[in-house]
C-alpha positions as a printed NumPy array, in Angstrom:
array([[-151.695,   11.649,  -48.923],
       [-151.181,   13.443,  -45.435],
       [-147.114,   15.013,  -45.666],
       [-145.126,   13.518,  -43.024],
       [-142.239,   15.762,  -41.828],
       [-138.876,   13.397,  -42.513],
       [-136.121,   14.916,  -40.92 ],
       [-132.383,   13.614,  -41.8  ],
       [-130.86 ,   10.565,  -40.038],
       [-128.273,   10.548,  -37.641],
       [-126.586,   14.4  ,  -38.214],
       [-124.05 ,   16.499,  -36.905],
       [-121.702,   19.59 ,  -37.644],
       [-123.077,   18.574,  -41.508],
       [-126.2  ,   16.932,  -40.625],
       [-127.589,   14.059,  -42.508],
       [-128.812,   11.063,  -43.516],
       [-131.626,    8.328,  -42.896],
       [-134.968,    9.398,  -42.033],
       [-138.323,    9.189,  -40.513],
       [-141.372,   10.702,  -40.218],
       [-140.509,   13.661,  -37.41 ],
       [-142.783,   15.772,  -35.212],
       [-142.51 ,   19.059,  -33.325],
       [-140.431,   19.136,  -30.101],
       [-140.927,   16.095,  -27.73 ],
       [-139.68 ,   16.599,  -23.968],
       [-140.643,   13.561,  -22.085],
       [-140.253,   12.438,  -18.24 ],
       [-138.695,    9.475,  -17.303],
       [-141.64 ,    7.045,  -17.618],
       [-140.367,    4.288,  -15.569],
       [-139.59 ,    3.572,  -11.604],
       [-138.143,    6.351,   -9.082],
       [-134.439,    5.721,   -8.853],
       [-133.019,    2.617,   -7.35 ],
       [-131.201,    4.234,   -4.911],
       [-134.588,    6.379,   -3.882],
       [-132.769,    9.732,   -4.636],
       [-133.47 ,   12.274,   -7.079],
       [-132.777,   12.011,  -10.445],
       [-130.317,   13.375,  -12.476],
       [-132.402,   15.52 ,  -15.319],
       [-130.494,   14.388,  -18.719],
       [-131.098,   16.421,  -22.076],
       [-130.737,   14.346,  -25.091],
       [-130.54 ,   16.239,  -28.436],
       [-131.946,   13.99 ,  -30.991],
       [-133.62 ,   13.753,  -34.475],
       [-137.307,   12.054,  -34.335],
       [-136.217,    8.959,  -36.519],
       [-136.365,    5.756,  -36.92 ],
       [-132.662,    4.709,  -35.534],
       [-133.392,    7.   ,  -31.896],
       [-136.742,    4.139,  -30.981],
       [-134.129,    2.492,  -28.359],
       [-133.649,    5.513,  -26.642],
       [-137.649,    6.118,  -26.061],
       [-137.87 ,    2.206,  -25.647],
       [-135.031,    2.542,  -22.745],
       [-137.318,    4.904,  -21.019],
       [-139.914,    3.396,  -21.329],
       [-138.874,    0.159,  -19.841],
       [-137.44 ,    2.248,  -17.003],
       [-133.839,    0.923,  -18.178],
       [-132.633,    4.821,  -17.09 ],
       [-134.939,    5.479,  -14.229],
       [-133.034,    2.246,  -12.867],
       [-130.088,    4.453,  -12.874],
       [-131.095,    7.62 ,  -11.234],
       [-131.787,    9.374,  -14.71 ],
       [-134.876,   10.859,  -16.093],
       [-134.359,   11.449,  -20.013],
       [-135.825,   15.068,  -21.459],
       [-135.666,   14.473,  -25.412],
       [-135.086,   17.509,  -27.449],
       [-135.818,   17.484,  -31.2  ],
       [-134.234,   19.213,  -33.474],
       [-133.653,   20.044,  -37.616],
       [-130.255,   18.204,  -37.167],
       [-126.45 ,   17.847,  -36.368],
       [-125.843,   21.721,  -36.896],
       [-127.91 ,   22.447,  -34.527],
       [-127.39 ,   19.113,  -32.194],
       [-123.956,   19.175,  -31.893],
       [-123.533,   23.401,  -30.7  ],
       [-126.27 ,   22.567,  -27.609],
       [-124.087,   19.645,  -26.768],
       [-121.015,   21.396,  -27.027],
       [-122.872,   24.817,  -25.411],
       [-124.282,   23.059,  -22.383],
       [-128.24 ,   22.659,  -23.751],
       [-127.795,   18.865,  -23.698],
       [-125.581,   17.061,  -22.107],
       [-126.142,   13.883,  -24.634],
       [-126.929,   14.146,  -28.49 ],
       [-127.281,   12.235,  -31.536],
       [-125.135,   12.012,  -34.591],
       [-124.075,    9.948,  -37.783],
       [-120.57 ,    9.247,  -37.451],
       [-119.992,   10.986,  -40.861],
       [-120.741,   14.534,  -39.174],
       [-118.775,   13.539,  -35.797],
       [-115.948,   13.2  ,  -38.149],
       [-115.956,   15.994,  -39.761],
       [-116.658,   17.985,  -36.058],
       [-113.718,   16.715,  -34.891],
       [-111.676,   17.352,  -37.336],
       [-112.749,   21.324,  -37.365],
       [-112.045,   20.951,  -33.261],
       [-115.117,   20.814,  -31.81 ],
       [-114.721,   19.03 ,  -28.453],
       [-116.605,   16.079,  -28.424],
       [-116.718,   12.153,  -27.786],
       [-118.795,    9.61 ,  -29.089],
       [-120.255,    7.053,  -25.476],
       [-122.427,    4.484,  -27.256],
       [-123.627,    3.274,  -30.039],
       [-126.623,    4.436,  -31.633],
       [-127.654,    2.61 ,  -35.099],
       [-125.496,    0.886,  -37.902],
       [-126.852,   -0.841,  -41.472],
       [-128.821,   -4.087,  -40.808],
       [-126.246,   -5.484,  -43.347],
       [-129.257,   -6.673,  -46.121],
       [-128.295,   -5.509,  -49.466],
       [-131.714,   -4.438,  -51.471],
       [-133.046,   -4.5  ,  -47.526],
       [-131.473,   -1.733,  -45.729],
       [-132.252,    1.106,  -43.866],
       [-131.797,    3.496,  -46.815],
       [-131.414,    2.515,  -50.553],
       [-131.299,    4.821,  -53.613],
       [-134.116,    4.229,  -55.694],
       [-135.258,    5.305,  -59.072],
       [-138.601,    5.231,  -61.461],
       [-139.952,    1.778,  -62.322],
       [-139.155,    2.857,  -65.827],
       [-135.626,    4.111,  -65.488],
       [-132.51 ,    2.818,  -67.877],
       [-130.615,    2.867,  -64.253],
       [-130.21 ,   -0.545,  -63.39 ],
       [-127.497,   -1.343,  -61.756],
       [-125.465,    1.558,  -58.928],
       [-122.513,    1.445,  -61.698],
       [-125.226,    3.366,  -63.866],
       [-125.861,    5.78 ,  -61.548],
       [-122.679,    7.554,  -63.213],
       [-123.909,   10.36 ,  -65.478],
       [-126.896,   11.065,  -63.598],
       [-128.619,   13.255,  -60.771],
       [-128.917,   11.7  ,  -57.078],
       [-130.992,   13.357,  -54.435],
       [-129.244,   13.021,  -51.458],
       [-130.252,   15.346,  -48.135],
       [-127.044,   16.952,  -47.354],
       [-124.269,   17.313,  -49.522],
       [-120.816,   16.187,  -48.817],
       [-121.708,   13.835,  -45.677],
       [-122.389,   10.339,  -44.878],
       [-124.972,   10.325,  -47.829],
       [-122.987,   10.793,  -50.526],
       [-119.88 ,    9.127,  -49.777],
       [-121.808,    6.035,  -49.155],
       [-123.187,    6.221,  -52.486],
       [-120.005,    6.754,  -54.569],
       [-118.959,    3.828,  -52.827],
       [-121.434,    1.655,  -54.085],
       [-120.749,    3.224,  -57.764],
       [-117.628,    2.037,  -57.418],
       [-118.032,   -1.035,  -55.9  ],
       [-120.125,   -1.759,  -58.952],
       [-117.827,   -0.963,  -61.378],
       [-119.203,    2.164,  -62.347],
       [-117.331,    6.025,  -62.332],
       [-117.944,    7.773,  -59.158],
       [-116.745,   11.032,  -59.565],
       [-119.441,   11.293,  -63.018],
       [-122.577,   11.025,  -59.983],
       [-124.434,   14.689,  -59.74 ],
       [-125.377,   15.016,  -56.355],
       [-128.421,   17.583,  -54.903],
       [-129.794,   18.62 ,  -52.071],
       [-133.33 ,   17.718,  -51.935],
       [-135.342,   17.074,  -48.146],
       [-135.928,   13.814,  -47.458],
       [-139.617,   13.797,  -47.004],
       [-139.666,   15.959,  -50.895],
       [-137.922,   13.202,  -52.462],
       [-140.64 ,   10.691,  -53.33 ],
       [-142.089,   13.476,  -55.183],
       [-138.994,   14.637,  -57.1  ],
       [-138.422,   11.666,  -58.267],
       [-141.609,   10.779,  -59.238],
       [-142.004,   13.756,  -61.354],
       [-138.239,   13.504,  -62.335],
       [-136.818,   16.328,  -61.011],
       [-133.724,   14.052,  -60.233],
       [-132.625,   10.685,  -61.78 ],
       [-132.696,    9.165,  -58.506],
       [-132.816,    9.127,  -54.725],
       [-131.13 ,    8.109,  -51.823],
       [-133.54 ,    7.918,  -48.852],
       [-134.813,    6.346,  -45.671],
       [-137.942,    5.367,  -44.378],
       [-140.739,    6.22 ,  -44.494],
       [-139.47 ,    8.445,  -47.951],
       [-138.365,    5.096,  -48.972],
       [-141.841,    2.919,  -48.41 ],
       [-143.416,    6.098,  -49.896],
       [-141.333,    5.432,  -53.299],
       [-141.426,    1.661,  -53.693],
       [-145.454,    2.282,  -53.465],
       [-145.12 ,    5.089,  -56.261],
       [-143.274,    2.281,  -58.612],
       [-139.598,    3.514,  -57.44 ],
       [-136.953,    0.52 ,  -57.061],
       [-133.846,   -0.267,  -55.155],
       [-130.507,    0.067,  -57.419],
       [-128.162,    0.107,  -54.683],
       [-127.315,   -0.355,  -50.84 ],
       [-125.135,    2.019,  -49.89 ],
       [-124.741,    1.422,  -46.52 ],
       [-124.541,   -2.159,  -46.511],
       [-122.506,   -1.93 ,  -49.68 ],
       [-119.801,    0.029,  -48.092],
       [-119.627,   -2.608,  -45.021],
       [-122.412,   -4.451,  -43.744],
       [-121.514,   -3.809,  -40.428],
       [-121.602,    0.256,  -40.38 ],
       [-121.948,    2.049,  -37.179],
       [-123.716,    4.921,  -38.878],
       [-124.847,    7.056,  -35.816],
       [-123.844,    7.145,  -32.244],
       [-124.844,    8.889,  -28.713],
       [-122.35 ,   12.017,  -27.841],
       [-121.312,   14.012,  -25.396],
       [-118.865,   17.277,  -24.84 ],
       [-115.076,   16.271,  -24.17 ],
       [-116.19 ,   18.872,  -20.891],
       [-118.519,   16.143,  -19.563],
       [-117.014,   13.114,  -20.466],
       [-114.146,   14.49 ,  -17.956],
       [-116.074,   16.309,  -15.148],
       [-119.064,   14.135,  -14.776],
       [-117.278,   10.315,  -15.942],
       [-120.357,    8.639,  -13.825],
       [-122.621,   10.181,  -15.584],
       [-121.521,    9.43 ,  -18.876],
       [-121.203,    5.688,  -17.293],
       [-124.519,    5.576,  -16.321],
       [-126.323,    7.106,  -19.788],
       [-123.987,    4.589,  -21.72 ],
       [-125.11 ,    1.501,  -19.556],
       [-128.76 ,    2.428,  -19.707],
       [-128.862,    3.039,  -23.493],
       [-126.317,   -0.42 ,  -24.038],
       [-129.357,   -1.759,  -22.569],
       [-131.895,   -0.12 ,  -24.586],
       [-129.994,   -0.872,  -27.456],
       [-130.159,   -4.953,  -26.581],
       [-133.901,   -5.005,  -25.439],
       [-134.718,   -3.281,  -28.699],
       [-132.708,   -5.735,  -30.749],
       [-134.366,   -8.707,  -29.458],
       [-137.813,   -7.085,  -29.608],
       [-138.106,   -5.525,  -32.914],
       [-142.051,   -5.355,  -32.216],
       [-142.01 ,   -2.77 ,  -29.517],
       [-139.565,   -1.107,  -31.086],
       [-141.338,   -0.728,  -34.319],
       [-144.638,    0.206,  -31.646],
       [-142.633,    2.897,  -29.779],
       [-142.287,    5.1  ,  -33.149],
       [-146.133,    5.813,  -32.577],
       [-145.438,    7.684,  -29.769],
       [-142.628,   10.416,  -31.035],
       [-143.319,   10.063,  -34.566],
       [-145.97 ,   10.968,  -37.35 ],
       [-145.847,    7.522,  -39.072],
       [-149.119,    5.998,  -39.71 ],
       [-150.519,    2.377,  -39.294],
       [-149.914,    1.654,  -42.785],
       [-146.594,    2.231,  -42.781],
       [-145.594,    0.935,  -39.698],
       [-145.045,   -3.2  ,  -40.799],
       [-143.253,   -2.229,  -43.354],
       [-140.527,    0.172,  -42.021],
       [-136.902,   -1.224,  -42.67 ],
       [-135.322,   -1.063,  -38.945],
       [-131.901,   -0.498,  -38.438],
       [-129.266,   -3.284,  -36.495],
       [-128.799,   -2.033,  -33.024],
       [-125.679,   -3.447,  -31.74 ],
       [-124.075,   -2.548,  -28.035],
       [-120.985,   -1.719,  -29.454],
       [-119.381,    0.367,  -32.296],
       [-117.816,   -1.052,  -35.649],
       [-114.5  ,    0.718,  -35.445],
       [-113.313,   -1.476,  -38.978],
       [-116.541,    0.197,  -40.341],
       [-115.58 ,    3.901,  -38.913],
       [-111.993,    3.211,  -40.173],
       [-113.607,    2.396,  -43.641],
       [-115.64 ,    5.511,  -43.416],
       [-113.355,    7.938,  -42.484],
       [-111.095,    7.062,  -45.564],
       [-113.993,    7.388,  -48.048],
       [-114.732,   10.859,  -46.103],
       [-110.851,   11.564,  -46.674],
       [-111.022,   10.901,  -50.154],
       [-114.033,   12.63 ,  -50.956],
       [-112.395,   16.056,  -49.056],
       [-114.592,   15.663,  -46.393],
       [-112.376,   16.837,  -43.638],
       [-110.04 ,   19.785,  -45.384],
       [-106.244,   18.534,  -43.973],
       [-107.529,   17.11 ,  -41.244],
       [-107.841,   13.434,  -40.368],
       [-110.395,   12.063,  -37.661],
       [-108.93 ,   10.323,  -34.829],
       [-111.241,    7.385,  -34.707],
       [-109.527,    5.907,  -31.445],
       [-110.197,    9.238,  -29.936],
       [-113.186,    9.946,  -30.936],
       [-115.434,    7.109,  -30.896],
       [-113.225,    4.755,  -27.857]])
């Protein structure tokens, strides 16, 4: 079987978490009409990670959603968050894309950013979501409370990833702080678990599909464990922009509200757009788990979040502003 690069989901000042089959660097025109207004367009760099959760955003464009508004999108791939959220912060994009795990944890070091719209959450379907942690078919591990005493692959340590997971240890009754986690890359997970490097392995798609075909099998949820509504990654911008150029910021955030909504109620192009910026194949394609795509952020969720980040020292002394950050 043909490797497929899977970069981390959603990412940040710690990177992370749910993935997809990623390609090399991607800049694209807008795609759509000439501005309304029959001006020039307003070049916008968007620093993003080619997943799953960013198919709005290339949808949008497509359907012209930010041509309508006088912008033409350039999308800029990169490794993840460490690397995303310095070229927002530096000036090399004006937008970017980020769990809200590592926008937490930015903040709280002082890096000058704000969250403008939403950009993925859990689809809220326990045994059905966008990542899982799976194990062999023939592991004891049957339940997340068993997890406890054993090794979980996870593709950044101390982010989103993990702190999701203890949750669902918990949640289940079982001893969170006894879970081993390591750092293992997404798209070498199927194959560490498989040959039981690690006990088991929370991943995305298309790492995910690429298990359950192996034999692996869902043991916990953690996303839609911790709440089913989680805002897990959002659109960003530098606190710099947000004040000097407030239309622009308006006019990204409508356009990708309404990529958000068109891609919602059309999960078929959505699922048909990933052909074009990723490397996942045909036969993985129907069987993707999408993401929810709602206009607006959770802030319950975030709330949730940021005290299972607190409690698992994600943030040193520091606690996020979630008002601040992500309103």
């Amino acid at each position: 079987m043909q490797r497929r690069r899977t970069l981390g989901l959603a990412t940040a000042a710690a990177m992370v978490a749910v993935a997809v089959a990623g390609c090399g660097s991607s800049d694209s025109g807008n795609g759509g009409a000439p501005p309304a207004s029959g001006g020039e367009a307003t070049q916008v760099t968007v620093g993003i990670i080619p997943i799953i959760d960013v198919a709005p955003l290339y949808l949008g464009q497509k359907k012209g959603f930010f041509a309508d508004r006088g912008i033409e999108l350039k999308m800029v791939t990169a490794q993840g968050g460490a690397a995303i959220i310095p070229g927002v912060v530096s000036g090399q994009f004006q937008f970017g894309f980020s769990n809200t795990t590592s926008l937490m944890i930015a903040q709280t070091k002082g890096v000058p950013i704000k969250s403008v719209v939403n950009g993925a959450a859990s689809n809220g379907k326990v045994g059905a979501d966008v990542t899982g942690v799976l194990v062999r078919k023939d592991s004891p591990i049957k339940l997340a409370k068993d997890l406890a005493g054993h090794t979980v692959a996870v593709n950044t340590l101390q982010n989103i990833g993990s702190t999701t997971v203890r949750e669902s240890v918990r949640k289940a009754g079982g001893d969170a702080a006894k879970v081993k986690f390591v750092e293992i890359p997404f798209d070498q997970m199927p194959a560490a678990l498989d040959g039981g490097r690690v006990d088991a392995a929370w991943m995305g798609d298309p790492a995910k599909s690429l298990a359950e075909q192996q034999g692996a099998r869902i043991v916990a949820s953690p996303f839609a464990e911790t709440d089913p509504r989680l805002t897990v990654a959002t659109y960003f911008t530098s606190t710099q922009i947000a004040q000097r150029d407030p239309e622009l910021v308006k006019k990204f955030t409508d356009a990708m509200t309404e990529s958000l909504t068109y891609a919602s109620r059309h999960p078929d192009e959505a699922r048909q757009i990933l052909t074009t910026y990723t490397k996942i194949g045909s036969d993985l394609l129907d069987t993707l788990t999408l993401p929810a795509w709602p206009a607006e952020v959770d802030t319950a969720s975030l709330e949730k979040l940021a005290s299972l980040g607190e409690r698992d020292g994600l943030f040193g002394d520091k606690k996020p502003d979630i008002q601040a950050l992500f309103k």
